[in-house]
Amino acid sequence: MSVAIEYDLVVIGSGPGGQKAAIAAAKLGKRVAIVEKGKMLGGVCVNTGTIPSKTLREAVLYLTGMNQRELYGASYRVKANITPSDLLARTSHVIGKEIEVVRSQLLRNRIELITGTGKFLDPHTIVVDDEQRGERITVSASNVVIATGTAPARPAGVEFDDYRVLDSDGILNLEFIPASMVVVGAGVIGIEYASMFAALGTKVTVVEKRETMLDFCDREIVESLQFHLRDLAVTFRFGEAVTAVDVGPSGTVTTLASGKRIPAEAVMYSAGRQGLTESLDLENAGLEADARGRIFVDDNFQTKVDHIYAVGDVIGFPALAATSMDQGRLAAYHAFGEPSKGLMDLQPIGIYSIPEVSYVGATEVDLTKNSIPYEVGVSRYRELARGQIAGDSYGMLKLLVSTDDLTLLGVHIFGSGATDLIHIGQAVMGCGGTVDYLVDAVFNYPTLSDAYKVAALDVTNKIRALHNFAH
Ligand SMILES: Cc1cc2nc3c(=O)[nH]c(=O)nc-3n(C[C@H](O)[C@H](O)[C@H](O)COP(=O)(O)OP(=O)(O)OC[C@H]3O[C@@H](n4cnc5c(N)ncnc54)[C@H](O)[C@@H]3O)c2cc1C
């Protein structure tokens, strides 16, 4: 049966971008529907990406006792033989809860949830096929938001058996904790999983085509991260390409273009992601995607067809849940004429490696390239009382401060709580504050936030020395 229903907004995809677009429009009093295929309510974020990977990481940190070893010794463990079910039990519990939260938010906001795969019939009409029930409905809308996200890219010639050769989706059904593993790709996902397995005691080899990793981050912090991962027995093979992965009964052998052969019990691929646009029949809406399935949008998240927006991973970098949510909200506001400027140039980047990394604003490389004079203030966790109490001797916080007007240009953090702590710097930057605020403000003690004050004093002393020289 086919029914045509009129909506103010139809959103395709219920990940963070789609959800927030739908909710923002509903709060403006609009009639909204969200289309989601199969069993993926909450999107990649809830089902296969952010939520499971961060829950898995939490389980790894807890059960291995990793963060307590500085205090209780290298042999400290909460559980000696950690099994996949120890780790995955926590993951499925949290996923279940999060799906319920999403469902209830949609219901509360009277957003119609339509189950099935959506595709364009024309620029205002979407056909939704519910393959399981064998049903098809047609909906029409004044505005459309495409938030269909991505799936892991699987290179041709590699046989993924989801047992020994896996991607970030397959890893969530892992049947054993491998003693050794090759991770192909040193992007954010690859490094996060390399960290988790290294913490579990797996001997990890990371193979990366480029000569460096996480190029968008502060170089000093990436060096610290590499040092820590090497200390956890991670081997890096930079500037190396994989030519073959062979699977046998007892393991795998990964062959590199340089001729090296790396035996390992498992191989995890994290070599990019592909936008989910193929089944959308974009041409019926007058749109197209690039070779990686991404849709081009302008600063308002509008595609070249004015009433069709695209948000989240399907538009490319930075492809984070955090940014996708705000893109969704901003797209809905723009569609319905609600003013909002957003703060997209101050988006934080969080990498849940072990230890974690986070930053906001410019890097030293950016500032140097653009000839913007700055000074650096550093605080080391080992000099903070909270750092000693927590047993984190390696963490550091770095402030980049303009020597012209003392504004904060960038904040870079490595260590415990980095992804939370970053928001103090972000707030100061967002409000146009200077480093003086961090010098003058009184922080709770003992906290890791105190790192801001220590780094602010450090940079202020350096800038004073410069000032004294000039006068
Ligand atoms: C392993 C991993 C770890 C991550 N960790 C983090 C992290 O720590 N922090 C962070 O901020 N981000 C993280 N991310 C990224 C984050 O998950 C994504 O940025 C976010 O999920 C993207 O949201 P989205 O709205 O674009 O849609 P997605 O979450 O990708 O969801 C898209 C939805 O659209 C649906 N869909 C697709 N096509 C159709 C169709 N034709 N009809 C109907 N429905 C359709 C899909 O089924 C899916 O449910 C991680 C990603 C991965 C893979």
Short mmCIF file of C-alpha atoms and ligand atoms in Angstrom, two decimals:
data_model
loop_
_atom_site.label_atom_id
_atom_site.label_comp_id
_atom_site.label_asym_id
_atom_site.label_seq_id
_atom_site.Cartn_x
_atom_site.Cartn_y
_atom_site.Cartn_z
CA MET A 1 0.00 0.00 0.00
CA SER A 2 1.30 3.48 -0.77
CA VAL A 3 0.19 6.52 1.22
CA ALA A 4 1.38 10.06 0.58
CA ILE A 5 1.81 12.08 3.78
CA GLU A 6 2.83 15.70 3.93
CA TYR A 7 5.52 16.82 6.39
CA ASP A 8 7.38 20.05 7.01
CA LEU A 9 10.56 18.01 7.35
CA VAL A 10 11.57 14.45 6.54
CA VAL A 11 14.92 13.31 7.87
CA ILE A 12 16.62 10.24 6.40
CA GLY A 13 18.79 8.55 9.04
CA SER A 14 18.41 8.54 12.83
CA GLY A 15 22.06 9.04 13.86
CA PRO A 16 23.09 12.12 15.87
CA GLY A 17 22.71 14.48 12.88
CA GLY A 18 19.26 13.23 11.90
CA GLN A 19 17.94 13.10 15.47
CA LYS A 20 18.94 16.64 16.31
CA ALA A 21 17.61 18.00 13.01
CA ALA A 22 14.28 16.28 13.68
CA ILE A 23 14.05 17.43 17.30
CA ALA A 24 15.05 21.02 16.49
CA ALA A 25 12.32 21.19 13.82
CA ALA A 26 9.74 19.60 16.14
CA LYS A 27 10.57 22.17 18.84
CA LEU A 28 9.77 24.87 16.27
CA GLY A 29 6.32 23.31 15.94
CA LYS A 30 6.96 21.56 12.63
CA ARG A 31 5.53 18.25 11.48
CA VAL A 32 8.48 15.91 11.28
CA ALA A 33 9.19 12.31 10.26
CA ILE A 34 12.45 10.42 10.54
CA VAL A 35 13.20 7.43 8.31
CA GLU A 36 15.49 4.71 9.65
CA LYS A 37 16.23 1.38 8.12
CA GLY A 38 16.22 -1.88 9.99
CA LYS A 39 17.55 -2.12 13.51
CA MET A 40 19.78 0.95 13.54
CA LEU A 41 17.80 3.45 15.63
CA GLY A 42 20.39 5.93 16.91
CA GLY A 43 22.60 5.30 13.89
CA VAL A 44 26.24 4.24 13.73
CA CYS A 45 26.81 6.38 16.82
CA VAL A 46 24.65 4.23 19.10
CA ASN A 47 24.91 0.84 17.41
CA THR A 48 28.39 0.36 15.96
CA GLY A 49 30.49 3.51 16.47
CA THR A 50 30.82 6.00 19.31
CA ILE A 51 28.76 4.36 22.04
CA PRO A 52 29.96 0.75 21.71
CA SER A 53 33.59 1.74 21.19
CA LYS A 54 33.63 4.10 24.17
CA THR A 55 31.83 1.57 26.37
CA LEU A 56 34.30 -1.09 25.29
CA ARG A 57 37.14 1.26 26.17
CA GLU A 58 35.64 1.89 29.61
CA ALA A 59 35.33 -1.85 30.19
CA VAL A 60 38.94 -2.37 29.06
CA LEU A 61 40.22 0.38 31.36
CA TYR A 62 38.24 -0.93 34.31
CA LEU A 63 38.91 -4.65 33.95
CA THR A 64 42.60 -4.32 33.07
CA GLY A 65 43.14 -1.88 35.95
CA MET A 66 45.32 0.01 33.48
CA ASN A 67 44.83 3.47 35.02
CA GLN A 68 45.63 2.25 38.53
CA ARG A 69 48.95 0.60 37.73
CA GLU A 70 51.08 3.65 38.55
CA LEU A 71 49.70 3.36 42.08
CA TYR A 72 49.35 -0.38 42.63
CA GLY A 73 52.09 -1.78 40.38
CA ALA A 74 52.43 -3.20 36.86
CA SER A 75 50.74 -6.48 37.75
CA TYR A 76 47.51 -4.87 39.02
CA ARG A 77 44.38 -6.28 37.32
CA VAL A 78 40.68 -6.22 38.27
CA LYS A 79 40.19 -9.44 36.28
CA ALA A 80 42.99 -11.72 35.14
CA ASN A 81 41.47 -13.46 32.12
CA ILE A 82 39.28 -10.97 30.33
CA THR A 83 36.93 -12.56 27.79
CA PRO A 84 34.99 -10.96 24.92
CA SER A 85 31.75 -11.50 26.85
CA ASP A 86 33.13 -9.53 29.82
CA LEU A 87 33.65 -6.61 27.47
CA LEU A 88 30.60 -6.96 25.27
CA ALA A 89 28.07 -7.40 28.11
CA ARG A 90 28.62 -3.80 29.13
CA THR A 91 28.44 -2.66 25.50
CA SER A 92 25.07 -4.26 24.75
CA HIS A 93 23.64 -2.94 28.02
CA VAL A 94 24.58 0.65 27.16
CA ILE A 95 23.45 0.34 23.52
CA GLY A 96 20.03 -0.90 24.69
CA LYS A 97 19.65 2.02 27.08
CA GLU A 98 20.72 4.57 24.48
CA ILE A 99 18.26 3.23 21.89
CA GLU A 100 15.49 3.65 24.45
CA VAL A 101 16.59 7.25 25.10
CA VAL A 102 16.47 8.04 21.38
CA ARG A 103 13.09 6.35 20.91
CA SER A 104 11.59 8.19 23.84
CA GLN A 105 12.96 11.56 22.70
CA LEU A 106 11.40 11.08 19.27
CA LEU A 107 8.08 10.07 20.81
CA ARG A 108 8.04 12.97 23.28
CA ASN A 109 8.59 15.39 20.44
CA ARG A 110 5.88 13.73 18.29
CA ILE A 111 8.31 12.83 15.57
CA GLU A 112 7.01 10.04 13.38
CA LEU A 113 9.50 7.17 13.13
CA ILE A 114 9.15 5.41 9.79
CA THR A 115 11.03 2.12 9.52
CA GLY A 116 12.57 1.24 6.17
CA THR A 117 15.06 2.33 3.54
CA GLY A 118 14.35 5.76 2.14
CA LYS A 119 15.06 6.94 -1.39
CA PHE A 120 14.07 9.93 -3.49
CA LEU A 121 11.25 9.65 -5.98
CA ASP A 122 11.55 13.36 -6.74
CA PRO A 123 13.04 16.33 -4.81
CA HIS A 124 10.06 16.47 -2.41
CA THR A 125 9.01 12.82 -2.29
CA ILE A 126 10.61 9.91 -0.51
CA VAL A 127 9.70 6.27 -0.88
CA VAL A 128 10.32 4.09 2.16
CA ASP A 129 10.64 0.34 1.72
CA ASP A 130 10.27 -1.78 4.82
CA GLU A 131 11.89 -4.94 3.48
CA GLN A 132 11.02 -7.01 6.56
CA ARG A 133 7.30 -6.31 6.41
CA GLY A 134 7.21 -6.05 2.64
CA GLU A 135 5.59 -2.61 2.92
CA ARG A 136 6.20 0.59 1.00
CA ILE A 137 5.03 4.08 1.91
CA THR A 138 5.55 7.39 0.19
CA VAL A 139 6.05 10.61 2.13
CA SER A 140 6.40 14.13 0.87
CA ALA A 141 8.01 17.05 2.61
CA SER A 142 8.72 20.74 2.16
CA ASN A 143 12.26 20.14 3.45
CA VAL A 144 14.53 17.09 3.61
CA VAL A 145 17.63 16.41 5.69
CA ILE A 146 19.92 13.62 4.49
CA ALA A 147 21.75 12.15 7.50
CA THR A 148 22.52 8.67 6.24
CA GLY A 149 26.09 8.49 7.57
CA THR A 150 28.77 6.05 6.45
CA ALA A 151 29.84 2.41 6.57
CA PRO A 152 33.40 1.06 6.83
CA ALA A 153 35.14 0.98 3.43
CA ARG A 154 36.22 -2.57 2.62
CA PRO A 155 39.12 -2.68 0.17
CA ALA A 156 38.69 -5.04 -2.79
CA GLY A 157 40.76 -8.20 -2.50
CA VAL A 158 40.56 -8.47 1.30
CA GLU A 159 38.29 -11.27 2.52
CA PHE A 160 36.49 -10.09 5.67
CA ASP A 161 35.41 -13.21 7.57
CA ASP A 162 34.35 -11.28 10.71
CA TYR A 163 36.37 -13.76 12.74
CA ARG A 164 40.03 -13.10 11.99
CA VAL A 165 39.71 -10.27 9.47
CA LEU A 166 37.38 -7.58 10.75
CA ASP A 167 36.46 -3.91 10.52
CA SER A 168 35.14 -1.65 13.29
CA ASP A 169 31.64 -3.20 12.89
CA GLY A 170 32.93 -6.78 13.08
CA ILE A 171 35.06 -6.08 16.14
CA LEU A 172 31.87 -5.74 18.17
CA ASN A 173 31.18 -9.44 17.65
CA LEU A 174 34.72 -10.47 18.44
CA GLU A 175 34.88 -14.13 19.47
CA PHE A 176 38.34 -14.10 21.08
CA ILE A 177 40.90 -11.63 22.41
CA PRO A 178 43.80 -12.06 19.98
CA ALA A 179 47.33 -12.38 21.32
CA SER A 180 48.51 -10.42 18.28
CA MET A 181 46.76 -8.11 15.85
CA VAL A 182 47.50 -5.97 12.80
CA VAL A 183 45.55 -2.70 12.62
CA VAL A 184 45.48 -1.28 9.10
CA GLY A 185 45.09 2.51 9.16
CA ALA A 186 46.31 4.91 11.85
CA GLY A 187 43.27 7.22 11.75
CA VAL A 188 41.20 7.98 14.85
CA ILE A 189 39.29 4.67 14.84
CA GLY A 190 42.42 2.60 14.16
CA ILE A 191 44.39 4.26 16.95
CA GLU A 192 41.49 3.99 19.42
CA TYR A 193 41.16 0.24 18.81
CA ALA A 194 44.95 -0.25 18.73
CA SER A 195 45.04 1.37 22.21
CA MET A 196 42.27 -0.84 23.57
CA PHE A 197 43.83 -4.07 22.35
CA ALA A 198 47.28 -3.00 23.51
CA ALA A 199 45.79 -2.35 26.96
CA LEU A 200 44.33 -5.87 26.88
CA GLY A 201 47.83 -7.23 26.29
CA THR A 202 47.50 -7.88 22.54
CA LYS A 203 50.73 -7.28 20.57
CA VAL A 204 49.52 -4.72 18.04
CA THR A 205 51.19 -3.67 14.78
CA VAL A 206 49.75 -0.54 13.16
CA VAL A 207 50.33 -0.25 9.41
CA GLU A 208 49.81 3.18 7.88
CA LYS A 209 50.40 4.34 4.31
CA ARG A 210 51.36 7.85 5.34
CA GLU A 211 54.62 8.71 7.11
CA THR A 212 52.81 10.15 10.14
CA MET A 213 49.52 9.79 11.98
CA LEU A 214 46.77 12.14 13.20
CA ASP A 215 48.33 15.00 11.25
CA PHE A 216 45.63 17.45 12.31
CA CYS A 217 46.70 17.21 15.99
CA ASP A 218 49.55 18.88 17.88
CA ARG A 219 52.81 17.15 16.88
CA GLU A 220 54.21 17.05 20.42
CA ILE A 221 51.07 15.34 21.69
CA VAL A 222 51.04 12.80 18.87
CA GLU A 223 54.68 12.02 19.71
CA SER A 224 53.71 11.47 23.36
CA LEU A 225 50.87 9.20 22.28
CA GLN A 226 53.17 7.17 20.04
CA PHE A 227 55.68 6.85 22.86
CA HIS A 228 52.95 5.55 25.20
CA LEU A 229 51.56 3.12 22.67
CA ARG A 230 55.07 1.78 21.95
CA ASP A 231 55.42 1.31 25.70
CA LEU A 232 52.29 -0.89 25.49
CA ALA A 233 54.10 -2.99 22.85
CA VAL A 234 52.52 -1.34 19.80
CA THR A 235 54.73 -1.41 16.68
CA PHE A 236 54.21 1.27 14.04
CA ARG A 237 54.88 0.63 10.38
CA PHE A 238 54.56 4.05 8.73
CA GLY A 239 54.91 4.59 4.98
CA GLU A 240 53.88 0.99 4.34
CA ALA A 241 51.02 -0.35 2.24
CA VAL A 242 49.27 -3.71 2.69
CA THR A 243 49.32 -5.84 -0.46
CA ALA A 244 47.67 -9.03 0.87
CA VAL A 245 46.05 -10.55 3.92
CA ASP A 246 46.16 -14.37 4.01
CA VAL A 247 44.05 -16.31 6.47
CA GLY A 248 44.87 -19.80 7.74
CA PRO A 249 43.46 -22.03 10.48
CA SER A 250 45.71 -20.58 13.17
CA GLY A 251 45.93 -16.96 12.15
CA THR A 252 46.73 -14.43 9.46
CA VAL A 253 49.74 -13.11 7.60
CA THR A 254 49.67 -9.52 6.37
CA THR A 255 52.06 -8.81 3.50
CA LEU A 256 53.36 -5.28 2.94
CA ALA A 257 54.56 -3.74 -0.32
CA SER A 258 58.07 -3.56 1.19
CA GLY A 259 58.09 -7.38 1.41
CA LYS A 260 57.54 -7.59 5.19
CA ARG A 261 55.18 -10.33 6.36
CA ILE A 262 53.45 -9.86 9.70
CA PRO A 263 51.87 -12.90 11.38
CA ALA A 264 48.95 -12.12 13.73
CA GLU A 265 45.91 -13.86 15.15
CA ALA A 266 43.62 -11.13 13.77
CA VAL A 267 43.59 -8.16 11.40
CA MET A 268 41.46 -5.08 11.87
CA TYR A 269 40.87 -2.73 8.97
CA SER A 270 40.08 0.90 9.65
CA ALA A 271 40.97 2.31 6.28
CA GLY A 272 38.30 4.96 5.75
CA ARG A 273 34.53 5.03 5.48
CA GLN A 274 32.09 5.28 2.57
CA GLY A 275 29.06 7.62 2.55
CA LEU A 276 25.73 5.76 2.45
CA THR A 277 24.23 7.45 -0.57
CA GLU A 278 24.11 4.69 -3.15
CA SER A 279 20.58 3.55 -2.34
CA LEU A 280 19.12 7.08 -2.07
CA ASP A 281 18.49 7.54 -5.82
CA LEU A 282 20.00 11.02 -5.45
CA GLU A 283 19.64 11.69 -9.18
CA ASN A 284 15.83 11.81 -8.72
CA ALA A 285 16.39 14.78 -6.40
CA GLY A 286 18.87 16.47 -8.74
CA LEU A 287 21.83 15.59 -6.52
CA GLU A 288 24.98 13.52 -6.75
CA ALA A 289 27.66 12.16 -4.43
CA ASP A 290 31.43 12.02 -4.90
CA ALA A 291 33.44 8.79 -5.28
CA ARG A 292 33.46 8.32 -1.50
CA GLY A 293 29.67 8.69 -1.30
CA ARG A 294 29.84 12.19 0.20
CA ILE A 295 27.37 14.98 -0.55
CA PHE A 296 28.59 18.54 -1.03
CA VAL A 297 26.92 21.25 1.12
CA ASP A 298 27.44 24.97 1.75
CA ASP A 299 27.96 26.69 5.12
CA ASN A 300 24.25 26.32 5.92
CA PHE A 301 24.38 22.56 5.18
CA GLN A 302 22.25 23.18 2.10
CA THR A 303 22.86 21.04 -0.96
CA LYS A 304 22.59 22.55 -4.41
CA VAL A 305 18.83 21.85 -4.17
CA ASP A 306 17.77 24.54 -1.68
CA HIS A 307 15.24 22.61 0.40
CA ILE A 308 17.47 19.52 0.74
CA TYR A 309 20.12 19.61 3.47
CA ALA A 310 22.82 17.08 4.34
CA VAL A 311 24.54 16.72 7.72
CA GLY A 312 26.83 14.39 9.64
CA ASP A 313 29.31 11.88 8.31
CA VAL A 314 27.73 11.88 4.84
CA ILE A 315 29.23 15.36 4.26
CA GLY A 316 32.74 14.33 5.39
CA PHE A 317 35.27 15.82 7.87
CA PRO A 318 35.28 15.92 10.84
CA ALA A 319 32.72 13.07 10.92
CA LEU A 320 32.11 13.14 14.66
CA ALA A 321 28.90 12.57 16.59
CA ALA A 322 29.44 15.90 18.35
CA THR A 323 29.63 17.94 15.14
CA SER A 324 26.91 15.92 13.40
CA MET A 325 24.43 16.85 16.14
CA ASP A 326 25.04 20.55 15.77
CA GLN A 327 24.99 20.38 11.99
CA GLY A 328 21.54 18.77 12.26
CA ARG A 329 20.25 21.48 14.58
CA LEU A 330 21.66 24.27 12.39
CA ALA A 331 20.24 22.75 9.20
CA ALA A 332 16.75 22.59 10.74
CA TYR A 333 17.02 26.16 12.03
CA HIS A 334 18.10 27.39 8.61
CA ALA A 335 15.29 25.51 6.86
CA PHE A 336 12.67 27.17 9.06
CA GLY A 337 14.23 30.63 9.27
CA GLU A 338 15.27 30.37 12.93
CA PRO A 339 18.36 32.53 13.48
CA SER A 340 21.47 30.79 14.84
CA LYS A 341 25.13 31.25 14.11
CA GLY A 342 26.65 28.09 15.56
CA LEU A 343 30.29 27.90 16.61
CA MET A 344 31.57 25.45 14.06
CA ASP A 345 35.09 26.95 13.93
CA LEU A 346 35.50 26.15 17.63
CA GLN A 347 34.62 22.50 17.42
CA PRO A 348 36.68 20.32 19.74
CA ILE A 349 38.35 17.15 18.52
CA GLY A 350 38.40 14.22 20.95
CA ILE A 351 40.40 11.04 20.40
CA TYR A 352 39.74 8.25 22.88
CA SER A 353 43.12 6.64 22.56
CA ILE A 354 44.76 5.41 25.76
CA PRO A 355 45.74 8.00 27.02
CA GLU A 356 43.17 10.29 25.44
CA VAL A 357 43.82 13.39 23.32
CA SER A 358 41.71 16.47 22.79
CA TYR A 359 42.13 19.91 21.31
CA VAL A 360 40.32 23.03 20.22
CA GLY A 361 41.50 25.86 18.00
CA ALA A 362 44.79 26.17 16.16
CA THR A 363 47.88 23.97 16.29
CA GLU A 364 51.44 25.32 16.42
CA VAL A 365 51.84 24.25 12.79
CA ASP A 366 48.76 26.30 11.75
CA LEU A 367 49.95 29.39 13.60
CA THR A 368 53.50 29.18 12.29
CA LYS A 369 52.28 28.64 8.73
CA ASN A 370 50.08 31.75 9.02
CA SER A 371 52.81 33.83 10.72
CA ILE A 372 50.69 34.42 13.82
CA PRO A 373 52.98 35.10 16.81
CA TYR A 374 52.18 33.01 19.89
CA GLU A 375 53.72 31.71 23.09
CA VAL A 376 53.17 28.31 24.70
CA GLY A 377 52.18 27.59 28.31
CA VAL A 378 52.54 24.01 29.52
CA SER A 379 51.30 22.22 32.58
CA ARG A 380 52.25 18.63 33.41
CA TYR A 381 49.84 16.44 35.34
CA ARG A 382 52.67 15.07 37.46
CA GLU A 383 53.02 18.53 39.00
CA LEU A 384 49.33 18.72 39.86
CA ALA A 385 48.11 17.20 43.11
CA ARG A 386 45.16 15.61 41.25
CA GLY A 387 47.58 14.06 38.75
CA GLN A 388 49.47 12.40 41.61
CA ILE A 389 46.26 11.24 43.29
CA ALA A 390 44.92 9.80 40.02
CA GLY A 391 48.24 8.16 39.14
CA ASP A 392 48.64 10.07 35.86
CA SER A 393 52.24 11.24 35.54
CA TYR A 394 52.29 11.63 31.75
CA GLY A 395 49.34 13.98 31.10
CA MET A 396 49.93 17.51 29.85
CA LEU A 397 47.99 20.60 28.87
CA LYS A 398 49.28 23.13 26.42
CA LEU A 399 47.91 26.63 25.83
CA LEU A 400 48.75 28.59 22.70
CA VAL A 401 48.39 32.30 23.44
CA SER A 402 48.61 35.31 21.14
CA THR A 403 51.57 37.51 22.11
CA ASP A 404 49.72 40.45 20.50
CA ASP A 405 46.52 40.46 22.56
CA LEU A 406 46.76 37.46 24.96
CA THR A 407 43.73 35.69 23.44
CA LEU A 408 43.71 31.90 23.55
CA LEU A 409 44.44 30.53 20.08
CA GLY A 410 44.46 26.82 20.87
CA VAL A 411 44.33 24.29 23.70
CA HIS A 412 45.85 20.81 23.42
CA ILE A 413 45.50 18.15 26.11
CA PHE A 414 46.97 14.67 26.50
CA GLY A 415 46.01 12.42 29.42
CA SER A 416 43.18 11.66 31.83
CA GLY A 417 39.99 13.62 31.28
CA ALA A 418 41.34 15.41 28.18
CA THR A 419 38.06 15.20 26.25
CA ASP A 420 36.13 16.78 29.15
CA LEU A 421 38.74 19.32 30.22
CA ILE A 422 38.98 20.79 26.74
CA HIS A 423 35.64 22.57 27.17
CA ILE A 424 37.07 25.05 29.69
CA GLY A 425 39.44 26.33 27.02
CA GLN A 426 36.68 26.19 24.42
CA ALA A 427 34.41 28.34 26.61
CA VAL A 428 37.12 30.95 27.18
CA MET A 429 37.88 31.04 23.45
CA GLY A 430 34.19 31.16 22.50
CA CYS A 431 33.67 34.18 24.75
CA GLY A 432 36.74 35.91 23.31
CA GLY A 433 38.57 35.64 26.65
CA THR A 434 42.28 36.09 27.22
CA VAL A 435 44.74 34.04 29.22
CA ASP A 436 44.28 36.57 32.05
CA TYR A 437 40.96 34.93 32.92
CA LEU A 438 42.75 31.63 33.56
CA VAL A 439 45.42 33.38 35.64
CA ASP A 440 42.86 35.21 37.78
CA ALA A 441 40.14 32.57 38.17
CA VAL A 442 40.21 30.38 41.27
CA PHE A 443 39.89 26.68 40.44
CA ASN A 444 38.81 23.87 42.75
CA TYR A 445 41.77 22.07 44.25
CA PRO A 446 42.88 19.38 43.73
CA THR A 447 41.54 19.04 40.17
CA LEU A 448 42.91 18.39 36.72
CA SER A 449 41.27 21.68 35.65
CA ASP A 450 44.02 23.32 37.67
CA ALA A 451 46.26 22.47 34.69
CA TYR A 452 44.74 25.51 32.96
CA LYS A 453 45.89 27.83 35.71
CA VAL A 454 49.40 26.37 35.83
CA ALA A 455 49.77 26.60 32.03
CA ALA A 456 48.31 30.13 32.06
CA LEU A 457 50.88 31.25 34.65
CA ASP A 458 53.64 29.56 32.65
CA VAL A 459 52.77 31.40 29.45
CA THR A 460 52.17 34.68 31.25
CA ASN A 461 55.64 34.51 32.78
CA LYS A 462 57.16 33.90 29.35
CA ILE A 463 55.24 36.78 27.79
CA ARG A 464 56.24 39.04 30.70
CA ALA A 465 59.90 38.25 30.03
CA LEU A 466 59.36 39.32 26.42
CA HIS A 467 57.59 42.47 27.55
CA ASN A 468 60.35 43.32 30.07
CA PHE A 469 62.96 42.97 27.34
CA ALA A 470 61.08 45.39 25.08
CA HIS A 471 60.74 48.05 27.81
C1 LIG B 1 34.25 2.98 15.74
C2 LIG B 1 33.78 4.39 15.76
C3 LIG B 1 34.03 5.19 16.87
C4 LIG B 1 33.59 6.50 16.92
N1 LIG B 1 33.85 7.27 18.02
C5 LIG B 1 33.42 8.55 18.09
C6 LIG B 1 33.64 9.35 19.24
O1 LIG B 1 34.22 8.88 20.20
N2 LIG B 1 33.17 10.62 19.28
C7 LIG B 1 32.48 11.15 18.22
O2 LIG B 1 32.06 12.32 18.31
N3 LIG B 1 32.25 10.43 17.10
C8 LIG B 1 32.71 9.15 17.01
N4 LIG B 1 32.48 8.39 15.89
C9 LIG B 1 31.79 9.01 14.77
C10 LIG B 1 30.28 9.04 14.98
O3 LIG B 1 29.79 7.77 15.27
C11 LIG B 1 29.65 9.59 13.73
O4 LIG B 1 30.23 10.84 13.46
C12 LIG B 1 28.15 9.78 13.85
O5 LIG B 1 27.52 8.57 14.16
C13 LIG B 1 27.61 10.32 12.53
O6 LIG B 1 26.28 10.63 12.70
P1 LIG B 1 25.31 10.76 11.46
O7 LIG B 1 24.15 11.56 11.94
O8 LIG B 1 26.04 11.22 10.27
O9 LIG B 1 24.73 9.31 11.17
P2 LIG B 1 25.07 7.84 11.55
O10 LIG B 1 25.30 7.70 13.01
O11 LIG B 1 26.12 7.33 10.64
O12 LIG B 1 23.69 7.14 11.24
C14 LIG B 1 23.13 7.16 9.95
C15 LIG B 1 21.86 6.36 9.97
O13 LIG B 1 21.21 6.47 8.72
C16 LIG B 1 20.62 5.23 8.40
N5 LIG B 1 20.43 5.15 6.96
C17 LIG B 1 21.38 5.14 5.99
N6 LIG B 1 20.82 5.10 4.77
C18 LIG B 1 19.48 5.10 4.98
C19 LIG B 1 18.36 5.07 4.10
N7 LIG B 1 18.50 5.08 2.78
N8 LIG B 1 17.12 5.05 4.66
C20 LIG B 1 16.96 5.05 6.01
N9 LIG B 1 17.99 5.11 6.88
C21 LIG B 1 19.24 5.13 6.36
C22 LIG B 1 21.63 4.22 8.91
O14 LIG B 1 20.98 2.95 9.13
C23 LIG B 1 22.09 4.87 10.20
O15 LIG B 1 21.31 4.45 11.29
C24 LIG B 1 32.89 7.05 15.82
C25 LIG B 1 32.62 6.26 14.70
C26 LIG B 1 33.05 4.95 14.66
C27 LIG B 1 32.74 4.10 13.46
#
